[in-house]
Tab-separated table of C-alpha atoms and ligand atoms in Angstrom:
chain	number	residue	atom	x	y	z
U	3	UNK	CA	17.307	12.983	-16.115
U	4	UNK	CA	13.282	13.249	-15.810
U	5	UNK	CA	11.905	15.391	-13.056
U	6	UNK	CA	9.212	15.558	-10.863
U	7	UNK	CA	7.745	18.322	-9.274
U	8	UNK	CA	6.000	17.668	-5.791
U	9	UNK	CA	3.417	19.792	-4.660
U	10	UNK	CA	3.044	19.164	-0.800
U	11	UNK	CA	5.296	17.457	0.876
U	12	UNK	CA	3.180	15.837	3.440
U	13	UNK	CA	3.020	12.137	4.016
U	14	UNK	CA	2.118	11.718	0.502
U	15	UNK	CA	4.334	13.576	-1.351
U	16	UNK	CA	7.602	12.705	0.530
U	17	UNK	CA	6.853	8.678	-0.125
U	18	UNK	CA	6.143	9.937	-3.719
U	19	UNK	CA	9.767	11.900	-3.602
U	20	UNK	CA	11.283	8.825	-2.512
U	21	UNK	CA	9.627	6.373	-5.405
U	22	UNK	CA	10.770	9.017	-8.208
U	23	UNK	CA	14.642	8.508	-6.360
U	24	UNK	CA	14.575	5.104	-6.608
U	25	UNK	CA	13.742	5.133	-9.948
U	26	UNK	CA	16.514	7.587	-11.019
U	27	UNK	CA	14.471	11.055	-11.243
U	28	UNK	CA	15.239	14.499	-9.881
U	29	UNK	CA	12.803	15.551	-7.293
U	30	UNK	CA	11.942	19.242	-6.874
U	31	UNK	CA	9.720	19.905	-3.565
U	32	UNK	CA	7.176	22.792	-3.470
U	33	UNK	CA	5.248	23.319	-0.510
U	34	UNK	CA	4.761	26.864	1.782
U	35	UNK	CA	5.151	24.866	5.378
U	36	UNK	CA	8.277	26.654	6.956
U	37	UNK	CA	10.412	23.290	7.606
U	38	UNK	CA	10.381	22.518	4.425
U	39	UNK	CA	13.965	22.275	3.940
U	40	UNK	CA	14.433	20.755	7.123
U	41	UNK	CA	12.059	17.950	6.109
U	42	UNK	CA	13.843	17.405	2.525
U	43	UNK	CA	17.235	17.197	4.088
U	44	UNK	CA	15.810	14.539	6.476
U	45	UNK	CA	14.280	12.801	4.446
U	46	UNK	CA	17.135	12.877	1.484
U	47	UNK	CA	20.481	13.232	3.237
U	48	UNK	CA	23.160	14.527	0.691
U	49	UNK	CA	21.119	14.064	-2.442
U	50	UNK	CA	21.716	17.076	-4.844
U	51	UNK	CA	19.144	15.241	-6.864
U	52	UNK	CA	16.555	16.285	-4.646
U	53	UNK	CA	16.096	20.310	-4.507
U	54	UNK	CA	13.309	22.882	-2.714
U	55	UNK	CA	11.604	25.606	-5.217
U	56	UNK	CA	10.669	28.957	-3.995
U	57	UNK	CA	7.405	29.029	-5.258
U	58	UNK	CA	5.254	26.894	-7.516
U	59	UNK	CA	5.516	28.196	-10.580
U	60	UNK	CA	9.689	27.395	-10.167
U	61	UNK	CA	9.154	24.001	-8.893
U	62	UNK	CA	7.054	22.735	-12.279
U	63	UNK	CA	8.570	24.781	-14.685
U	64	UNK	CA	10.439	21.936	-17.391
U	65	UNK	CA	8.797	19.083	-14.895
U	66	UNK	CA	7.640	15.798	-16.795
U	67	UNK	CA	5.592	14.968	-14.071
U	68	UNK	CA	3.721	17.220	-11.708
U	69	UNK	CA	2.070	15.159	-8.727
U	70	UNK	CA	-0.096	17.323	-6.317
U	71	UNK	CA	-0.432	16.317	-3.155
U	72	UNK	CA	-1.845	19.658	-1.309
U	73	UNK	CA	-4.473	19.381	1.379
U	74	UNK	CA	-7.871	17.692	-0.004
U	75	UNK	CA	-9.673	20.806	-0.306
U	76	UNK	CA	-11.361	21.619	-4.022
U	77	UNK	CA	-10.678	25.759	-4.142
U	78	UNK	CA	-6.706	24.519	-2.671
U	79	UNK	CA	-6.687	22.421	-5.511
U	80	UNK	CA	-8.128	24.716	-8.215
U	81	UNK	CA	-5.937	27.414	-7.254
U	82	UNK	CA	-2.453	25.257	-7.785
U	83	UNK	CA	-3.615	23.654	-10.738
U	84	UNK	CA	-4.318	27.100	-11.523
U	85	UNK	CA	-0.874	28.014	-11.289
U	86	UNK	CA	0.611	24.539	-12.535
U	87	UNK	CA	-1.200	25.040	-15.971
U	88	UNK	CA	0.250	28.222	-16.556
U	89	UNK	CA	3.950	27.514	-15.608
U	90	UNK	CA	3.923	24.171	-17.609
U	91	UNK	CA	4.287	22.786	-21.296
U	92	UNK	CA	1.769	20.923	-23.127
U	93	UNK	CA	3.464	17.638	-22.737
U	94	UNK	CA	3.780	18.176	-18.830
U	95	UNK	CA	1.678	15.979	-17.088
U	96	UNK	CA	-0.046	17.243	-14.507
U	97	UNK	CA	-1.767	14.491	-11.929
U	98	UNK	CA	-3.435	14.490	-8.595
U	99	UNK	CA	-3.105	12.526	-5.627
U	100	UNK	CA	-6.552	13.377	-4.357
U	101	UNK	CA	-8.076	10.531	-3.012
U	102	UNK	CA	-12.083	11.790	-3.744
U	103	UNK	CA	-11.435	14.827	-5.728
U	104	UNK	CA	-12.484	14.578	-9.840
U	105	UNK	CA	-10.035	15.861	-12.128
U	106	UNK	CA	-13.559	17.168	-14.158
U	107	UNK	CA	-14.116	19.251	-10.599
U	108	UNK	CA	-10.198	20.568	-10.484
U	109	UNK	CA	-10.390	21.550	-13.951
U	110	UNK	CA	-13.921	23.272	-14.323
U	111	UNK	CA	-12.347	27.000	-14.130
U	112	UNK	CA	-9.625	25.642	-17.001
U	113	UNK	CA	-9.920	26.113	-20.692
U	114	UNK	CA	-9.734	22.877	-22.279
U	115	UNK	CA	-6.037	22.596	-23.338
U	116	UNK	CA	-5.110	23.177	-19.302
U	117	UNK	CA	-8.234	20.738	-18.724
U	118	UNK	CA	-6.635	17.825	-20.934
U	119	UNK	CA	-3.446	17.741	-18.998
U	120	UNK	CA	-4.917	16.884	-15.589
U	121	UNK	CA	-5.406	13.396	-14.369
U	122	UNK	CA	-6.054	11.993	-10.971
U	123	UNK	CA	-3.119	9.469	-9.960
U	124	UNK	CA	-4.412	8.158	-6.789
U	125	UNK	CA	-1.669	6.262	-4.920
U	126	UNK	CA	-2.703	3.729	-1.752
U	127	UNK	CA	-0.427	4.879	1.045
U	128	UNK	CA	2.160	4.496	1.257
U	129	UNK	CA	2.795	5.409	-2.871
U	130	UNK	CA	6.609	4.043	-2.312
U	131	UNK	CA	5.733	0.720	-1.396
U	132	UNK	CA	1.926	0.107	-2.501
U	133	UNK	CA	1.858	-0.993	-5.720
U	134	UNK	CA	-1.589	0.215	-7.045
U	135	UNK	CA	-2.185	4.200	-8.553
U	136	UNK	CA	-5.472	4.636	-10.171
U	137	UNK	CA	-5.653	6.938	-12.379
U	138	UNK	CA	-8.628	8.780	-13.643
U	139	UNK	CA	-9.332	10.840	-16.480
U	140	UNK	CA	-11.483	13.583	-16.080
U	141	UNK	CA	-14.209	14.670	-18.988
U	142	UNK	CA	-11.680	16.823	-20.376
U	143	UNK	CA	-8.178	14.522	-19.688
U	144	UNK	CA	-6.545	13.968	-23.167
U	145	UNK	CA	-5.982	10.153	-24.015
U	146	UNK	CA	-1.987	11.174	-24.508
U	147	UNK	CA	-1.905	12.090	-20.584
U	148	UNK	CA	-3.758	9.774	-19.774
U	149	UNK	CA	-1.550	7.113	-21.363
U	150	UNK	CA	2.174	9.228	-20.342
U	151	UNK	CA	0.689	9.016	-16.856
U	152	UNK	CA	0.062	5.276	-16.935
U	153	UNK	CA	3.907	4.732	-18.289
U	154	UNK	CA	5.340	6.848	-15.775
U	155	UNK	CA	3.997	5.362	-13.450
U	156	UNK	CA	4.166	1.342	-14.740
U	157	UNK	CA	8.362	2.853	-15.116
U	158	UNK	CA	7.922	3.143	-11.109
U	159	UNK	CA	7.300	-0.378	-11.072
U	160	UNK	CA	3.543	0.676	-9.903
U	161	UNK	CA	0.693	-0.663	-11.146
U	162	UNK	CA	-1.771	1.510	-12.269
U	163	UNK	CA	-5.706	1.202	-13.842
U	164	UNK	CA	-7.316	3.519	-15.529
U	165	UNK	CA	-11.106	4.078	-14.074
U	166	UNK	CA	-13.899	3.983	-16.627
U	167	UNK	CA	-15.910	6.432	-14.322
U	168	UNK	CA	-15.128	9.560	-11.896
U	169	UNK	CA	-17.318	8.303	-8.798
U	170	UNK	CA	-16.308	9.773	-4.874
U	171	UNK	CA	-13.494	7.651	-3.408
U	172	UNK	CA	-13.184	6.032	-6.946
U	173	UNK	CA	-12.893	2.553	-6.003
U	174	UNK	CA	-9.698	1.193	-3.935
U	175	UNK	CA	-11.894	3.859	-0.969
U	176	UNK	CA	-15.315	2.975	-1.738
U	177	UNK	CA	-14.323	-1.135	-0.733
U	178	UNK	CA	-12.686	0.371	1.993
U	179	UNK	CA	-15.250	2.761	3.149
U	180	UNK	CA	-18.009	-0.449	3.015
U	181	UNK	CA	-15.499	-2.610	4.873
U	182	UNK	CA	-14.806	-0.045	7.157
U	183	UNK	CA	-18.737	0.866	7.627
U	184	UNK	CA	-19.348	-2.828	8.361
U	185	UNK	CA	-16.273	-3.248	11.123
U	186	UNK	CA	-17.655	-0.105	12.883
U	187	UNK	CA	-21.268	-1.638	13.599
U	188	UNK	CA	-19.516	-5.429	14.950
U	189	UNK	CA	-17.728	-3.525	17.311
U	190	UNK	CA	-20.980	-0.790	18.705
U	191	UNK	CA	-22.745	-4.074	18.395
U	192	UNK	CA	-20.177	-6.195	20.694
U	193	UNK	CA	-19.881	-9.035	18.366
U	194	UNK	CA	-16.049	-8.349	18.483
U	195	UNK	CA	-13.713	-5.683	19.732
U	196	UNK	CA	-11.320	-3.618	17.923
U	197	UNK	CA	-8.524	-6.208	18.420
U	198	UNK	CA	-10.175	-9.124	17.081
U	199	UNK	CA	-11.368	-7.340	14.447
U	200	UNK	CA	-8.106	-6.524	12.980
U	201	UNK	CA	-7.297	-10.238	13.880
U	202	UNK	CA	-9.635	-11.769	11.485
U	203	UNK	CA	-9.214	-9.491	9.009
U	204	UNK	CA	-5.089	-9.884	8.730
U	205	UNK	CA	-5.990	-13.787	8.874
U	206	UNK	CA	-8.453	-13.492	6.479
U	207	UNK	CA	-9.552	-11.456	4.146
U	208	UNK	CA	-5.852	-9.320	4.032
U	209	UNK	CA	-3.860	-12.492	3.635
U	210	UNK	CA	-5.746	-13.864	0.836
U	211	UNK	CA	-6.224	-10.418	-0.888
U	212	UNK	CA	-2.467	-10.326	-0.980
U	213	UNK	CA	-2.305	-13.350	-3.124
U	214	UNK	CA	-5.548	-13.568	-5.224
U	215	UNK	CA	-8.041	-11.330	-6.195
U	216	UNK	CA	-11.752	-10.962	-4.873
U	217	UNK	CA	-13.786	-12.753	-7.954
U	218	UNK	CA	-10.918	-14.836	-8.067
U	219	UNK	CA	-11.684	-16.254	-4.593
U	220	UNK	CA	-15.498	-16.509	-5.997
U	221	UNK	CA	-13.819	-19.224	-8.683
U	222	UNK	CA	-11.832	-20.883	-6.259
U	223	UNK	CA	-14.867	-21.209	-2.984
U	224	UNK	CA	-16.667	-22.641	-5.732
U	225	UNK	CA	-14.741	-25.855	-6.085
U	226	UNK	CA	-14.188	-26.970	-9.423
U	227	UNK	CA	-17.746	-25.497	-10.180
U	228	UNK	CA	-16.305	-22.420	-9.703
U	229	UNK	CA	-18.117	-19.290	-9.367
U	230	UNK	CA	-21.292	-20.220	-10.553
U	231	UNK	CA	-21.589	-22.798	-7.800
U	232	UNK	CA	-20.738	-20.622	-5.140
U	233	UNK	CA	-22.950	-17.388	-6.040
U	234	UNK	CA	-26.288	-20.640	-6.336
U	235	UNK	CA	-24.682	-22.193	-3.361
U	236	UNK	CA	-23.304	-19.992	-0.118
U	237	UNK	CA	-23.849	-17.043	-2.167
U	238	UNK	CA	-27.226	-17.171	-2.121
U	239	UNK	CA	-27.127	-16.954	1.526
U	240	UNK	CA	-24.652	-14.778	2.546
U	241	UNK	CA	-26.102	-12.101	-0.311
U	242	UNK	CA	-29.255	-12.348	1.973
U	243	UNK	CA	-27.294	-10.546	4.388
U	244	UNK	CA	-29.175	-7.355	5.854
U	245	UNK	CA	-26.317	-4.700	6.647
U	246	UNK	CA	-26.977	-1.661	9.061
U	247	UNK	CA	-24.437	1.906	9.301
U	248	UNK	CA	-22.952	2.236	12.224
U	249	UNK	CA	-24.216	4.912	14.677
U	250	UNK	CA	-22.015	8.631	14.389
U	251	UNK	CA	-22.857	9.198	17.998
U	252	UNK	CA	-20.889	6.116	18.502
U	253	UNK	CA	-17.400	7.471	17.045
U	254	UNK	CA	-15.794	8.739	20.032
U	255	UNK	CA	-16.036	5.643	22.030
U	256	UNK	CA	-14.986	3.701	19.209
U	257	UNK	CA	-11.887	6.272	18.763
U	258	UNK	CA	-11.015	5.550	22.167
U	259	UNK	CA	-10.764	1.688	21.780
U	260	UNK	CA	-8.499	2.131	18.994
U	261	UNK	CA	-6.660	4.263	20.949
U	262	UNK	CA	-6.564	2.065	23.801
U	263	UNK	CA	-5.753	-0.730	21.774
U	264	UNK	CA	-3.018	0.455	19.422
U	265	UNK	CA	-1.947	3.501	21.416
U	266	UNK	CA	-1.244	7.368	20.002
U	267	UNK	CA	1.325	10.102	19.063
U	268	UNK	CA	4.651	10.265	17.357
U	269	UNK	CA	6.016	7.376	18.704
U	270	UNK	CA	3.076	5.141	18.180
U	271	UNK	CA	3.097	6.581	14.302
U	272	UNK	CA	6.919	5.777	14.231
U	273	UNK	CA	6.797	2.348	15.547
U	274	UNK	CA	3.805	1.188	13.360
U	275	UNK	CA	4.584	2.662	10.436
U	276	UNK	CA	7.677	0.976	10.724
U	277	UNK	CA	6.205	-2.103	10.904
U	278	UNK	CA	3.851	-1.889	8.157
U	279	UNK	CA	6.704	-1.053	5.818
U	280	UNK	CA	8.536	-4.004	7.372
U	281	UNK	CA	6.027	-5.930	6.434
U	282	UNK	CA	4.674	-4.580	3.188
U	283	UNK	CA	8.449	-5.202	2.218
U	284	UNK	CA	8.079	-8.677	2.832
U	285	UNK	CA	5.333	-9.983	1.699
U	286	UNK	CA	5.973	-7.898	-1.851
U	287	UNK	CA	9.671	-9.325	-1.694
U	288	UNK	CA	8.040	-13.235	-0.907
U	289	UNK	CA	5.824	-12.526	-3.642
U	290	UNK	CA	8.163	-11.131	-6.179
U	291	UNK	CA	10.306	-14.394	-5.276
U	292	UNK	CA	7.733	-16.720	-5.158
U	293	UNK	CA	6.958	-15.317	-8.819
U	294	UNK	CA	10.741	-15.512	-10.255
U	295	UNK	CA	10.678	-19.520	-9.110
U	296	UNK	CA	7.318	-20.797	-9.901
U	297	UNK	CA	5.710	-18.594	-12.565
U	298	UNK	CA	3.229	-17.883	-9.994
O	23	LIG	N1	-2.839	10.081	3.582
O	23	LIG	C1	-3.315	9.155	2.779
O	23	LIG	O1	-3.543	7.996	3.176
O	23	LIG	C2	-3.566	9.470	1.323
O	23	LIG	C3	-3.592	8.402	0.406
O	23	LIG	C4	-3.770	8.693	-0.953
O	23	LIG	C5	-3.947	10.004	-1.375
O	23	LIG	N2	-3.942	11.027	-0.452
O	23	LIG	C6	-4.124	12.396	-0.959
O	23	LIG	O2	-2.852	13.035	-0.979
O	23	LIG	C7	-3.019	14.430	-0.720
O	23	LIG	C8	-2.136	14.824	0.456
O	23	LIG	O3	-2.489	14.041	1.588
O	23	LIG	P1	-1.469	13.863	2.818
O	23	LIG	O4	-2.022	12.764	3.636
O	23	LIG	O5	-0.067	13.769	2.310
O	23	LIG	O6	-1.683	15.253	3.582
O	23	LIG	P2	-0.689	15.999	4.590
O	23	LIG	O7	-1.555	16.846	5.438
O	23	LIG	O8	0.270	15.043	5.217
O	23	LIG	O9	0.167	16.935	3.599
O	23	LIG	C9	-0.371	18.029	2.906
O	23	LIG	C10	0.770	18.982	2.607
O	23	LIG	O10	0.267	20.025	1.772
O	23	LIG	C11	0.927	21.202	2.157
O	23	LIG	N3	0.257	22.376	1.640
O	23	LIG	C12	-0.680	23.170	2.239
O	23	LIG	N4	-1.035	24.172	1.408
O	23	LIG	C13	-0.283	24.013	0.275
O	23	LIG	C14	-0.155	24.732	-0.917
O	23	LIG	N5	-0.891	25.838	-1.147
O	23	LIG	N6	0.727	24.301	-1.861
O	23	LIG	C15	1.460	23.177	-1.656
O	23	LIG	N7	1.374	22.440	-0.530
O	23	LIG	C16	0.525	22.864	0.416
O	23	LIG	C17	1.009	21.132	3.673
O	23	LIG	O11	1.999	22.027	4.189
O	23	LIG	C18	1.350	19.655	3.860
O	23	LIG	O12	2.757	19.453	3.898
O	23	LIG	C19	-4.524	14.663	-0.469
O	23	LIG	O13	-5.113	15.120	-1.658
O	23	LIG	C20	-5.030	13.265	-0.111
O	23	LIG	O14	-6.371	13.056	-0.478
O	23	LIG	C21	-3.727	10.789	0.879
């Protein structure tokens, strides 16, 4: 049986623990939070497949996979990889989850035969039931990790793209970030609230992102000219478009309509996560079905 180690067993790293399951891996958990056990029996009722290390060095030791998912801090992260590399084999692949944090950066204390085994595997939360991991080589990354990373995870029925460049929020957060940027200002500016917000973008941008791609749209709101119509056409409008950041001294009030508007605490976590996964489930089951009938 392949194993994984997981370092931190946050939100992260338990949905990752849970995806490795399903796919018929042993799970070893290593993180120094006291309910650790606690937290792995809950989450993994009676599975002797699923077991706790004592330290870090333990949990990786004969590993296939390592996936790191410690707090996002860069000395954190040198420190375990740190450790990792020197507990590991050379054909131990050690990835990751940081979502703005360079492999090049993790590695830069490494010699380069630790330095080619680390690889940024970036999973959109939560890594269970969102398809997409990008993964990103640092300067040093071997091609051969690069490439075991990419099967492992493709063998988790992920989907995962390899990055040409190490940029800040690679690029799944940087469209995010922009998006996010842009939602912020509407609402200081009154054009919408937080509500409607959310409104047209689930009837909108989220639905259709769900089915086709972004440049794919451009093809299709150009007609049967395609994208070159559009980008002469309403393009050449819309990318006249003058866009402002929102104002910082504006985040509290803003944090307050969310929080008036969706609610807070462990319940409110509870009850929407569960509907997200609900509904992630869903639409990836319609879509998965949709595809077995029609091709499409
Ligand atoms: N939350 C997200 O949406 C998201 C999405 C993609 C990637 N990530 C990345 O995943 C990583 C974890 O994020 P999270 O949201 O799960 O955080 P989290 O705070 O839920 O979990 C972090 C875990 O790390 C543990 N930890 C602390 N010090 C440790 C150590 N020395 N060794 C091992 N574990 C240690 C903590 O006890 C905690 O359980 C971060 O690098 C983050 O950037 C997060």
């Amino acid at each position: 049986m392949s194993k994984v180690a997981i370092v931190g067993a946050g939100v992260i790293g338990v949905s990752w623990g849970r995806l490795a399951r399903r796919h018929g891996w042993s799970v070893v958990f290593s993180d120094p939070r006291p309910d650790l056990a606690e937290l792995v029996a809950k989450n993994f009722p009676g599975d002797a497949a699923v077991t706790v290390a004592a330290d870090l060095a333990t949990a990786v030791a004969g590993a296939d996979l390592v996936q790191e998912n410690g707090p996002e801090r860069l000395e954190i992260k040198q420190q375990l990889f740190a450790t990792i590399v020197a507990a590991t084999g050379p054909d131990t692949v050690l990835a990751t989850s940081s979502s703005s944090i360079a492999a090049t950066l993790i590695a830069a204390e490494l010699d380069d035969a630790a330095a080619a085994k680390i690889v940024v595997g970036h999973p959109f939360n939560p890594p269970e039931l969102m398809p997409l991991v990008e993964v990103v080589p640092g300067e040093r990354t071997s091609a051969a990790t690069t490439d075991r990373a990419v099967a492992i995870y493709r063998s988790w029925d992920r989907t995962p793209v390899v990055l040409g460049k190490e940029l800040p929020g690679f690029v799944a957060n940087r469209l995010q970030s922009v998006l996010g940027r842009e939602a912020r200002w509407l609402v200081e500016q009154g054009v919408v609230d937080v509500a409607q917000l959310d409104t047209i973008l689930q009837n909108s941008l989220g639905l259709r992102w769900s089915t086709i791609g972004l440049f794919e749209g451009n093809v299709l709101g150009g007609g049967p000219g395609g994208a070159r119509h559009l980008f002469a056409g309403v393009g050449a409008v819309t990318g006249k478009i003058q866009f402002h950041d929102p104002d910082p001294a504006q985040v509290p009030a803003l944090i307050e309509q969310i929080e008036a508007t969706y609610g807070t605490g462990q319940d409110v976590y509870d009850e929407l996560s569960a509907k997200r996964d609900t509904r992630t489930t869903a639409v990836l089951a319609a879509l998965a079905a949709t595809e077995a009938r029609t091709g499409n």
